[in-house]
Amino acid sequence: MQNSERQLIEPLATLVRIASTFSLVNYYGPFAIMTTKRLEIVVEGSNDGKNWRTYEFNYKPGLLIKPLGWNIPHQPRLDWQMWFAVLRPPQNNSWVVRFLYKLKEGSPAVLGLLANNPFLTRPPEYIRASLYRYTFSSPDLRASTDQIWEREYLGLYWYIDQLDQP
């Protein structure tokens, strides 16, 4: 009935129990249990291989102070597909690799799907995609810093250098 380790206090527990009989909200089918951790791919570009700039998505967490956006009834296809991409290695996600190459080329159609383009004058020479585990920050950390997320680096997901061709 609830997606929490803590029990709700009364009368809130009674209210949830009564409201749940109307099926007004749910845990979105299998998605509440098929991924129990929030893994995210963070995409960055660089022209020197040392200084990296992040491509932000419209609805995925990225910046640690960015709250989740409201997207209903819109279905943010790219953000949604990136959520599934973490479930498979990049070799099995040919569309992700093509997406990264299109960023390296500076494709206007692909850049239009993102919240920002950190390379306004020319596309980057290098593209990397790193895998992170995101969790909500503690209430104390959020109150003192406005930081909503904490993240842990899990490793490199994919890398394209200046010599790579699509």
mmCIF file with all atom_site columns, C-alpha atoms in Angstrom:
data_model
loop_
_atom_site.group_PDB
_atom_site.id
_atom_site.type_symbol
_atom_site.label_atom_id
_atom_site.label_alt_id
_atom_site.label_comp_id
_atom_site.label_asym_id
_atom_site.label_entity_id
_atom_site.label_seq_id
_atom_site.pdbx_PDB_ins_code
_atom_site.Cartn_x
_atom_site.Cartn_y
_atom_site.Cartn_z
_atom_site.occupancy
_atom_site.B_iso_or_equiv
_atom_site.pdbx_formal_charge
_atom_site.auth_seq_id
_atom_site.auth_comp_id
_atom_site.auth_asym_id
_atom_site.auth_atom_id
_atom_site.pdbx_PDB_model_num
ATOM 1   C CA . MET A 1 1   ? 0.000   0.000  0.000   1.00 0.00 ? 1   MET A CA 1
ATOM 2   C CA . GLN A 1 2   ? 2.854   2.404  0.584   1.00 0.00 ? 2   GLN A CA 1
ATOM 3   C CA . ASN A 1 3   ? 6.328   2.602  -0.869  1.00 0.00 ? 3   ASN A CA 1
ATOM 4   C CA . SER A 1 4   ? 8.162   3.362  2.342   1.00 0.00 ? 4   SER A CA 1
ATOM 5   C CA . GLU A 1 5   ? 9.972   1.526  5.077   1.00 0.00 ? 5   GLU A CA 1
ATOM 6   C CA . ARG A 1 6   ? 8.300   3.624  7.771   1.00 0.00 ? 6   ARG A CA 1
ATOM 7   C CA . GLN A 1 7   ? 4.702   3.210  8.864   1.00 0.00 ? 7   GLN A CA 1
ATOM 8   C CA . LEU A 1 8   ? 2.419   6.195  8.401   1.00 0.00 ? 8   LEU A CA 1
ATOM 9   C CA . ILE A 1 9   ? 1.044   7.857  11.502  1.00 0.00 ? 9   ILE A CA 1
ATOM 10  C CA . GLU A 1 10  ? -2.666  7.958  12.224  1.00 0.00 ? 10  GLU A CA 1
ATOM 11  C CA . PRO A 1 11  ? -4.932  9.466  10.922  1.00 0.00 ? 11  PRO A CA 1
ATOM 12  C CA . LEU A 1 12  ? -2.831  9.618  7.724   1.00 0.00 ? 12  LEU A CA 1
ATOM 13  C CA . ALA A 1 13  ? -2.656  5.808  7.501   1.00 0.00 ? 13  ALA A CA 1
ATOM 14  C CA . THR A 1 14  ? -6.458  5.601  7.643   1.00 0.00 ? 14  THR A CA 1
ATOM 15  C CA . LEU A 1 15  ? -6.798  8.293  4.978   1.00 0.00 ? 15  LEU A CA 1
ATOM 16  C CA . VAL A 1 16  ? -4.389  6.436  2.657   1.00 0.00 ? 16  VAL A CA 1
ATOM 17  C CA . ARG A 1 17  ? -6.246  3.166  3.230   1.00 0.00 ? 17  ARG A CA 1
ATOM 18  C CA . ILE A 1 18  ? -9.622  4.765  2.378   1.00 0.00 ? 18  ILE A CA 1
ATOM 19  C CA . ALA A 1 19  ? -8.293  6.688  -0.655  1.00 0.00 ? 19  ALA A CA 1
ATOM 20  C CA . SER A 1 20  ? -6.535  3.612  -2.050  1.00 0.00 ? 20  SER A CA 1
ATOM 21  C CA . THR A 1 21  ? -9.867  1.849  -2.571  1.00 0.00 ? 21  THR A CA 1
ATOM 22  C CA . PHE A 1 22  ? -10.686 4.401  -5.305  1.00 0.00 ? 22  PHE A CA 1
ATOM 23  C CA . SER A 1 23  ? -7.504  3.567  -7.291  1.00 0.00 ? 23  SER A CA 1
ATOM 24  C CA . LEU A 1 24  ? -6.827  7.240  -7.956  1.00 0.00 ? 24  LEU A CA 1
ATOM 25  C CA . VAL A 1 25  ? -3.070  6.763  -7.837  1.00 0.00 ? 25  VAL A CA 1
ATOM 26  C CA . ASN A 1 26  ? -0.793  3.780  -8.025  1.00 0.00 ? 26  ASN A CA 1
ATOM 27  C CA . TYR A 1 27  ? 2.861   2.827  -8.190  1.00 0.00 ? 27  TYR A CA 1
ATOM 28  C CA . TYR A 1 28  ? 2.823   2.724  -11.999 1.00 0.00 ? 28  TYR A CA 1
ATOM 29  C CA . GLY A 1 29  ? 2.732   -1.001 -12.530 1.00 0.00 ? 29  GLY A CA 1
ATOM 30  C CA . PRO A 1 30  ? 6.042   -2.834 -12.392 1.00 0.00 ? 30  PRO A CA 1
ATOM 31  C CA . PHE A 1 31  ? 8.124   0.357  -12.306 1.00 0.00 ? 31  PHE A CA 1
ATOM 32  C CA . ALA A 1 32  ? 7.829   0.677  -8.540  1.00 0.00 ? 32  ALA A CA 1
ATOM 33  C CA . ILE A 1 33  ? 9.665   -2.599 -8.089  1.00 0.00 ? 33  ILE A CA 1
ATOM 34  C CA . MET A 1 34  ? 11.680  -3.272 -11.268 1.00 0.00 ? 34  MET A CA 1
ATOM 35  C CA . THR A 1 35  ? 14.299  -0.686 -10.338 1.00 0.00 ? 35  THR A CA 1
ATOM 36  C CA . THR A 1 36  ? 14.798  -0.018 -6.670  1.00 0.00 ? 36  THR A CA 1
ATOM 37  C CA . LYS A 1 37  ? 17.767  2.318  -7.159  1.00 0.00 ? 37  LYS A CA 1
ATOM 38  C CA . ARG A 1 38  ? 17.918  5.488  -9.245  1.00 0.00 ? 38  ARG A CA 1
ATOM 39  C CA . LEU A 1 39  ? 20.757  4.961  -11.710 1.00 0.00 ? 39  LEU A CA 1
ATOM 40  C CA . GLU A 1 40  ? 21.378  7.834  -14.093 1.00 0.00 ? 40  GLU A CA 1
ATOM 41  C CA . ILE A 1 41  ? 23.602  8.393  -17.111 1.00 0.00 ? 41  ILE A CA 1
ATOM 42  C CA . VAL A 1 42  ? 25.260  11.820 -17.020 1.00 0.00 ? 42  VAL A CA 1
ATOM 43  C CA . VAL A 1 43  ? 26.460  13.002 -20.452 1.00 0.00 ? 43  VAL A CA 1
ATOM 44  C CA . GLU A 1 44  ? 29.358  15.444 -20.717 1.00 0.00 ? 44  GLU A CA 1
ATOM 45  C CA . GLY A 1 45  ? 31.451  16.959 -23.473 1.00 0.00 ? 45  GLY A CA 1
ATOM 46  C CA . SER A 1 46  ? 34.958  18.430 -23.571 1.00 0.00 ? 46  SER A CA 1
ATOM 47  C CA . ASN A 1 47  ? 37.291  20.042 -26.075 1.00 0.00 ? 47  ASN A CA 1
ATOM 48  C CA . ASP A 1 48  ? 40.498  19.242 -24.179 1.00 0.00 ? 48  ASP A CA 1
ATOM 49  C CA . GLY A 1 49  ? 39.670  15.999 -22.328 1.00 0.00 ? 49  GLY A CA 1
ATOM 50  C CA . LYS A 1 50  ? 40.157  17.736 -18.965 1.00 0.00 ? 50  LYS A CA 1
ATOM 51  C CA . ASN A 1 51  ? 37.392  20.321 -18.564 1.00 0.00 ? 51  ASN A CA 1
ATOM 52  C CA . TRP A 1 52  ? 33.973  18.733 -18.908 1.00 0.00 ? 52  TRP A CA 1
ATOM 53  C CA . ARG A 1 53  ? 30.586  20.413 -19.382 1.00 0.00 ? 53  ARG A CA 1
ATOM 54  C CA . THR A 1 54  ? 27.320  18.640 -18.669 1.00 0.00 ? 54  THR A CA 1
ATOM 55  C CA . TYR A 1 55  ? 24.392  18.246 -21.044 1.00 0.00 ? 55  TYR A CA 1
ATOM 56  C CA . GLU A 1 56  ? 21.275  18.632 -18.907 1.00 0.00 ? 56  GLU A CA 1
ATOM 57  C CA . PHE A 1 57  ? 18.092  16.725 -19.640 1.00 0.00 ? 57  PHE A CA 1
ATOM 58  C CA . ASN A 1 58  ? 14.701  18.331 -19.228 1.00 0.00 ? 58  ASN A CA 1
ATOM 59  C CA . TYR A 1 59  ? 13.247  15.936 -16.678 1.00 0.00 ? 59  TYR A CA 1
ATOM 60  C CA . LYS A 1 60  ? 16.046  13.731 -15.345 1.00 0.00 ? 60  LYS A CA 1
ATOM 61  C CA . PRO A 1 61  ? 18.040  14.708 -12.287 1.00 0.00 ? 61  PRO A CA 1
ATOM 62  C CA . GLY A 1 62  ? 21.490  15.997 -13.125 1.00 0.00 ? 62  GLY A CA 1
ATOM 63  C CA . LEU A 1 63  ? 22.391  19.051 -11.126 1.00 0.00 ? 63  LEU A CA 1
ATOM 64  C CA . LEU A 1 64  ? 22.256  18.182 -7.453  1.00 0.00 ? 64  LEU A CA 1
ATOM 65  C CA . ILE A 1 65  ? 19.959  21.138 -6.751  1.00 0.00 ? 65  ILE A CA 1
ATOM 66  C CA . LYS A 1 66  ? 17.503  20.340 -9.570  1.00 0.00 ? 66  LYS A CA 1
ATOM 67  C CA . PRO A 1 67  ? 14.068  19.133 -8.457  1.00 0.00 ? 67  PRO A CA 1
ATOM 68  C CA . LEU A 1 68  ? 12.170  16.662 -10.595 1.00 0.00 ? 68  LEU A CA 1
ATOM 69  C CA . GLY A 1 69  ? 9.960   18.419 -13.115 1.00 0.00 ? 69  GLY A CA 1
ATOM 70  C CA . TRP A 1 70  ? 6.259   17.931 -13.653 1.00 0.00 ? 70  TRP A CA 1
ATOM 71  C CA . ASN A 1 71  ? 5.694   16.406 -17.081 1.00 0.00 ? 71  ASN A CA 1
ATOM 72  C CA . ILE A 1 72  ? 2.148   15.092 -17.174 1.00 0.00 ? 72  ILE A CA 1
ATOM 73  C CA . PRO A 1 73  ? 0.507   14.703 -19.699 1.00 0.00 ? 73  PRO A CA 1
ATOM 74  C CA . HIS A 1 74  ? 3.715   15.095 -21.760 1.00 0.00 ? 74  HIS A CA 1
ATOM 75  C CA . GLN A 1 75  ? 5.851   11.969 -22.166 1.00 0.00 ? 75  GLN A CA 1
ATOM 76  C CA . PRO A 1 76  ? 9.522   13.041 -22.299 1.00 0.00 ? 76  PRO A CA 1
ATOM 77  C CA . ARG A 1 77  ? 10.701  10.279 -24.644 1.00 0.00 ? 77  ARG A CA 1
ATOM 78  C CA . LEU A 1 78  ? 14.461  10.848 -24.429 1.00 0.00 ? 78  LEU A CA 1
ATOM 79  C CA . ASP A 1 79  ? 14.483  11.173 -20.644 1.00 0.00 ? 79  ASP A CA 1
ATOM 80  C CA . TRP A 1 80  ? 12.279  8.086  -20.390 1.00 0.00 ? 80  TRP A CA 1
ATOM 81  C CA . GLN A 1 81  ? 14.518  6.052  -22.683 1.00 0.00 ? 81  GLN A CA 1
ATOM 82  C CA . MET A 1 82  ? 17.630  7.138  -20.758 1.00 0.00 ? 82  MET A CA 1
ATOM 83  C CA . TRP A 1 83  ? 16.030  5.659  -17.647 1.00 0.00 ? 83  TRP A CA 1
ATOM 84  C CA . PHE A 1 84  ? 15.829  2.299  -19.439 1.00 0.00 ? 84  PHE A CA 1
ATOM 85  C CA . ALA A 1 85  ? 19.312  2.654  -20.950 1.00 0.00 ? 85  ALA A CA 1
ATOM 86  C CA . VAL A 1 86  ? 20.983  2.105  -17.574 1.00 0.00 ? 86  VAL A CA 1
ATOM 87  C CA . LEU A 1 87  ? 19.460  -1.359 -17.431 1.00 0.00 ? 87  LEU A CA 1
ATOM 88  C CA . ARG A 1 88  ? 21.658  -2.583 -20.308 1.00 0.00 ? 88  ARG A CA 1
ATOM 89  C CA . PRO A 1 89  ? 25.298  -2.110 -21.332 1.00 0.00 ? 89  PRO A CA 1
ATOM 90  C CA . PRO A 1 90  ? 25.921  0.452  -24.103 1.00 0.00 ? 90  PRO A CA 1
ATOM 91  C CA . GLN A 1 91  ? 26.853  -2.295 -26.555 1.00 0.00 ? 91  GLN A CA 1
ATOM 92  C CA . ASN A 1 92  ? 23.207  -3.408 -26.308 1.00 0.00 ? 92  ASN A CA 1
ATOM 93  C CA . ASN A 1 93  ? 21.904  0.164  -26.605 1.00 0.00 ? 93  ASN A CA 1
ATOM 94  C CA . SER A 1 94  ? 22.912  1.174  -30.113 1.00 0.00 ? 94  SER A CA 1
ATOM 95  C CA . TRP A 1 95  ? 20.535  4.143  -29.997 1.00 0.00 ? 95  TRP A CA 1
ATOM 96  C CA . VAL A 1 96  ? 22.421  5.588  -26.983 1.00 0.00 ? 96  VAL A CA 1
ATOM 97  C CA . VAL A 1 97  ? 25.715  5.358  -28.847 1.00 0.00 ? 97  VAL A CA 1
ATOM 98  C CA . ARG A 1 98  ? 24.144  7.063  -31.907 1.00 0.00 ? 98  ARG A CA 1
ATOM 99  C CA . PHE A 1 99  ? 22.712  9.746  -29.597 1.00 0.00 ? 99  PHE A CA 1
ATOM 100 C CA . LEU A 1 100 ? 26.194  10.424 -28.169 1.00 0.00 ? 100 LEU A CA 1
ATOM 101 C CA . TYR A 1 101 ? 27.737  10.634 -31.654 1.00 0.00 ? 101 TYR A CA 1
ATOM 102 C CA . LYS A 1 102 ? 25.030  13.096 -32.698 1.00 0.00 ? 102 LYS A CA 1
ATOM 103 C CA . LEU A 1 103 ? 25.961  15.262 -29.700 1.00 0.00 ? 103 LEU A CA 1
ATOM 104 C CA . LYS A 1 104 ? 29.592  15.120 -30.807 1.00 0.00 ? 104 LYS A CA 1
ATOM 105 C CA . GLU A 1 105 ? 28.480  16.285 -34.266 1.00 0.00 ? 105 GLU A CA 1
ATOM 106 C CA . GLY A 1 106 ? 26.380  19.083 -32.760 1.00 0.00 ? 106 GLY A CA 1
ATOM 107 C CA . SER A 1 107 ? 23.134  17.848 -34.363 1.00 0.00 ? 107 SER A CA 1
ATOM 108 C CA . PRO A 1 108 ? 20.478  20.580 -33.873 1.00 0.00 ? 108 PRO A CA 1
ATOM 109 C CA . ALA A 1 109 ? 17.675  17.985 -33.845 1.00 0.00 ? 109 ALA A CA 1
ATOM 110 C CA . VAL A 1 110 ? 19.302  16.045 -31.001 1.00 0.00 ? 110 VAL A CA 1
ATOM 111 C CA . LEU A 1 111 ? 20.388  19.147 -29.076 1.00 0.00 ? 111 LEU A CA 1
ATOM 112 C CA . GLY A 1 112 ? 16.776  20.337 -29.241 1.00 0.00 ? 112 GLY A CA 1
ATOM 113 C CA . LEU A 1 113 ? 15.777  17.377 -27.065 1.00 0.00 ? 113 LEU A CA 1
ATOM 114 C CA . LEU A 1 114 ? 17.948  18.589 -24.182 1.00 0.00 ? 114 LEU A CA 1
ATOM 115 C CA . ALA A 1 115 ? 17.598  21.376 -21.631 1.00 0.00 ? 115 ALA A CA 1
ATOM 116 C CA . ASN A 1 116 ? 20.911  22.968 -22.641 1.00 0.00 ? 116 ASN A CA 1
ATOM 117 C CA . ASN A 1 117 ? 23.779  22.967 -25.127 1.00 0.00 ? 117 ASN A CA 1
ATOM 118 C CA . PRO A 1 118 ? 27.028  23.725 -23.279 1.00 0.00 ? 118 PRO A CA 1
ATOM 119 C CA . PHE A 1 119 ? 28.881  24.048 -26.620 1.00 0.00 ? 119 PHE A CA 1
ATOM 120 C CA . LEU A 1 120 ? 27.331  26.982 -28.445 1.00 0.00 ? 120 LEU A CA 1
ATOM 121 C CA . THR A 1 121 ? 30.222  27.840 -30.794 1.00 0.00 ? 121 THR A CA 1
ATOM 122 C CA . ARG A 1 122 ? 31.315  24.354 -31.873 1.00 0.00 ? 122 ARG A CA 1
ATOM 123 C CA . PRO A 1 123 ? 30.616  20.748 -30.879 1.00 0.00 ? 123 PRO A CA 1
ATOM 124 C CA . PRO A 1 124 ? 32.915  19.038 -28.385 1.00 0.00 ? 124 PRO A CA 1
ATOM 125 C CA . GLU A 1 125 ? 35.877  16.884 -29.357 1.00 0.00 ? 125 GLU A CA 1
ATOM 126 C CA . TYR A 1 126 ? 35.096  14.342 -26.648 1.00 0.00 ? 126 TYR A CA 1
ATOM 127 C CA . ILE A 1 127 ? 31.864  12.916 -25.249 1.00 0.00 ? 127 ILE A CA 1
ATOM 128 C CA . ARG A 1 128 ? 31.548  10.704 -22.214 1.00 0.00 ? 128 ARG A CA 1
ATOM 129 C CA . ALA A 1 129 ? 28.618  9.153  -20.426 1.00 0.00 ? 129 ALA A CA 1
ATOM 130 C CA . SER A 1 130 ? 29.109  8.257  -16.775 1.00 0.00 ? 130 SER A CA 1
ATOM 131 C CA . LEU A 1 131 ? 26.908  6.148  -14.571 1.00 0.00 ? 131 LEU A CA 1
ATOM 132 C CA . TYR A 1 132 ? 25.803  7.460  -11.161 1.00 0.00 ? 132 TYR A CA 1
ATOM 133 C CA . ARG A 1 133 ? 23.531  6.266  -8.383  1.00 0.00 ? 133 ARG A CA 1
ATOM 134 C CA . TYR A 1 134 ? 21.261  9.099  -7.245  1.00 0.00 ? 134 TYR A CA 1
ATOM 135 C CA . THR A 1 135 ? 19.550  9.281  -3.861  1.00 0.00 ? 135 THR A CA 1
ATOM 136 C CA . PHE A 1 136 ? 17.588  12.023 -2.172  1.00 0.00 ? 136 PHE A CA 1
ATOM 137 C CA . SER A 1 137 ? 19.693  14.133 0.157   1.00 0.00 ? 137 SER A CA 1
ATOM 138 C CA . SER A 1 138 ? 18.947  14.195 3.850   1.00 0.00 ? 138 SER A CA 1
ATOM 139 C CA . PRO A 1 139 ? 16.527  16.839 5.131   1.00 0.00 ? 139 PRO A CA 1
ATOM 140 C CA . ASP A 1 140 ? 19.401  18.518 7.024   1.00 0.00 ? 140 ASP A CA 1
ATOM 141 C CA . LEU A 1 141 ? 21.619  18.730 3.933   1.00 0.00 ? 141 LEU A CA 1
ATOM 142 C CA . ARG A 1 142 ? 18.741  20.043 1.855   1.00 0.00 ? 142 ARG A CA 1
ATOM 143 C CA . ALA A 1 143 ? 17.870  22.684 4.442   1.00 0.00 ? 143 ALA A CA 1
ATOM 144 C CA . SER A 1 144 ? 21.452  23.937 4.683   1.00 0.00 ? 144 SER A CA 1
ATOM 145 C CA . THR A 1 145 ? 22.473  23.765 0.995   1.00 0.00 ? 145 THR A CA 1
ATOM 146 C CA . ASP A 1 146 ? 19.280  23.402 -1.126  1.00 0.00 ? 146 ASP A CA 1
ATOM 147 C CA . GLN A 1 147 ? 20.829  20.190 -2.448  1.00 0.00 ? 147 GLN A CA 1
ATOM 148 C CA . ILE A 1 148 ? 18.048  17.764 -3.382  1.00 0.00 ? 148 ILE A CA 1
ATOM 149 C CA . TRP A 1 149 ? 20.203  14.888 -4.637  1.00 0.00 ? 149 TRP A CA 1
ATOM 150 C CA . GLU A 1 150 ? 23.327  13.054 -3.631  1.00 0.00 ? 150 GLU A CA 1
ATOM 151 C CA . ARG A 1 151 ? 25.113  10.940 -6.185  1.00 0.00 ? 151 ARG A CA 1
ATOM 152 C CA . GLU A 1 152 ? 27.762  8.248  -6.236  1.00 0.00 ? 152 GLU A CA 1
ATOM 153 C CA . TYR A 1 153 ? 29.992  7.691  -9.275  1.00 0.00 ? 153 TYR A CA 1
ATOM 154 C CA . LEU A 1 154 ? 29.716  4.073  -10.453 1.00 0.00 ? 154 LEU A CA 1
ATOM 155 C CA . GLY A 1 155 ? 31.920  4.199  -13.536 1.00 0.00 ? 155 GLY A CA 1
ATOM 156 C CA . LEU A 1 156 ? 32.189  5.134  -17.173 1.00 0.00 ? 156 LEU A CA 1
ATOM 157 C CA . TYR A 1 157 ? 29.263  4.076  -19.348 1.00 0.00 ? 157 TYR A CA 1
ATOM 158 C CA . TRP A 1 158 ? 30.644  5.160  -22.774 1.00 0.00 ? 158 TRP A CA 1
ATOM 159 C CA . TYR A 1 159 ? 33.392  7.387  -24.161 1.00 0.00 ? 159 TYR A CA 1
ATOM 160 C CA . ILE A 1 160 ? 33.929  8.961  -27.601 1.00 0.00 ? 160 ILE A CA 1
ATOM 161 C CA . ASP A 1 161 ? 37.166  10.758 -28.398 1.00 0.00 ? 161 ASP A CA 1
ATOM 162 C CA . GLN A 1 162 ? 38.086  13.104 -31.225 1.00 0.00 ? 162 GLN A CA 1
ATOM 163 C CA . LEU A 1 163 ? 39.270  10.253 -33.482 1.00 0.00 ? 163 LEU A CA 1
ATOM 164 C CA . ASP A 1 164 ? 36.126  8.133  -33.184 1.00 0.00 ? 164 ASP A CA 1
ATOM 165 C CA . GLN A 1 165 ? 33.774  8.091  -36.131 1.00 0.00 ? 165 GLN A CA 1
ATOM 166 C CA . PRO A 1 166 ? 30.117  7.055  -35.975 1.00 0.00 ? 166 PRO A CA 1
#
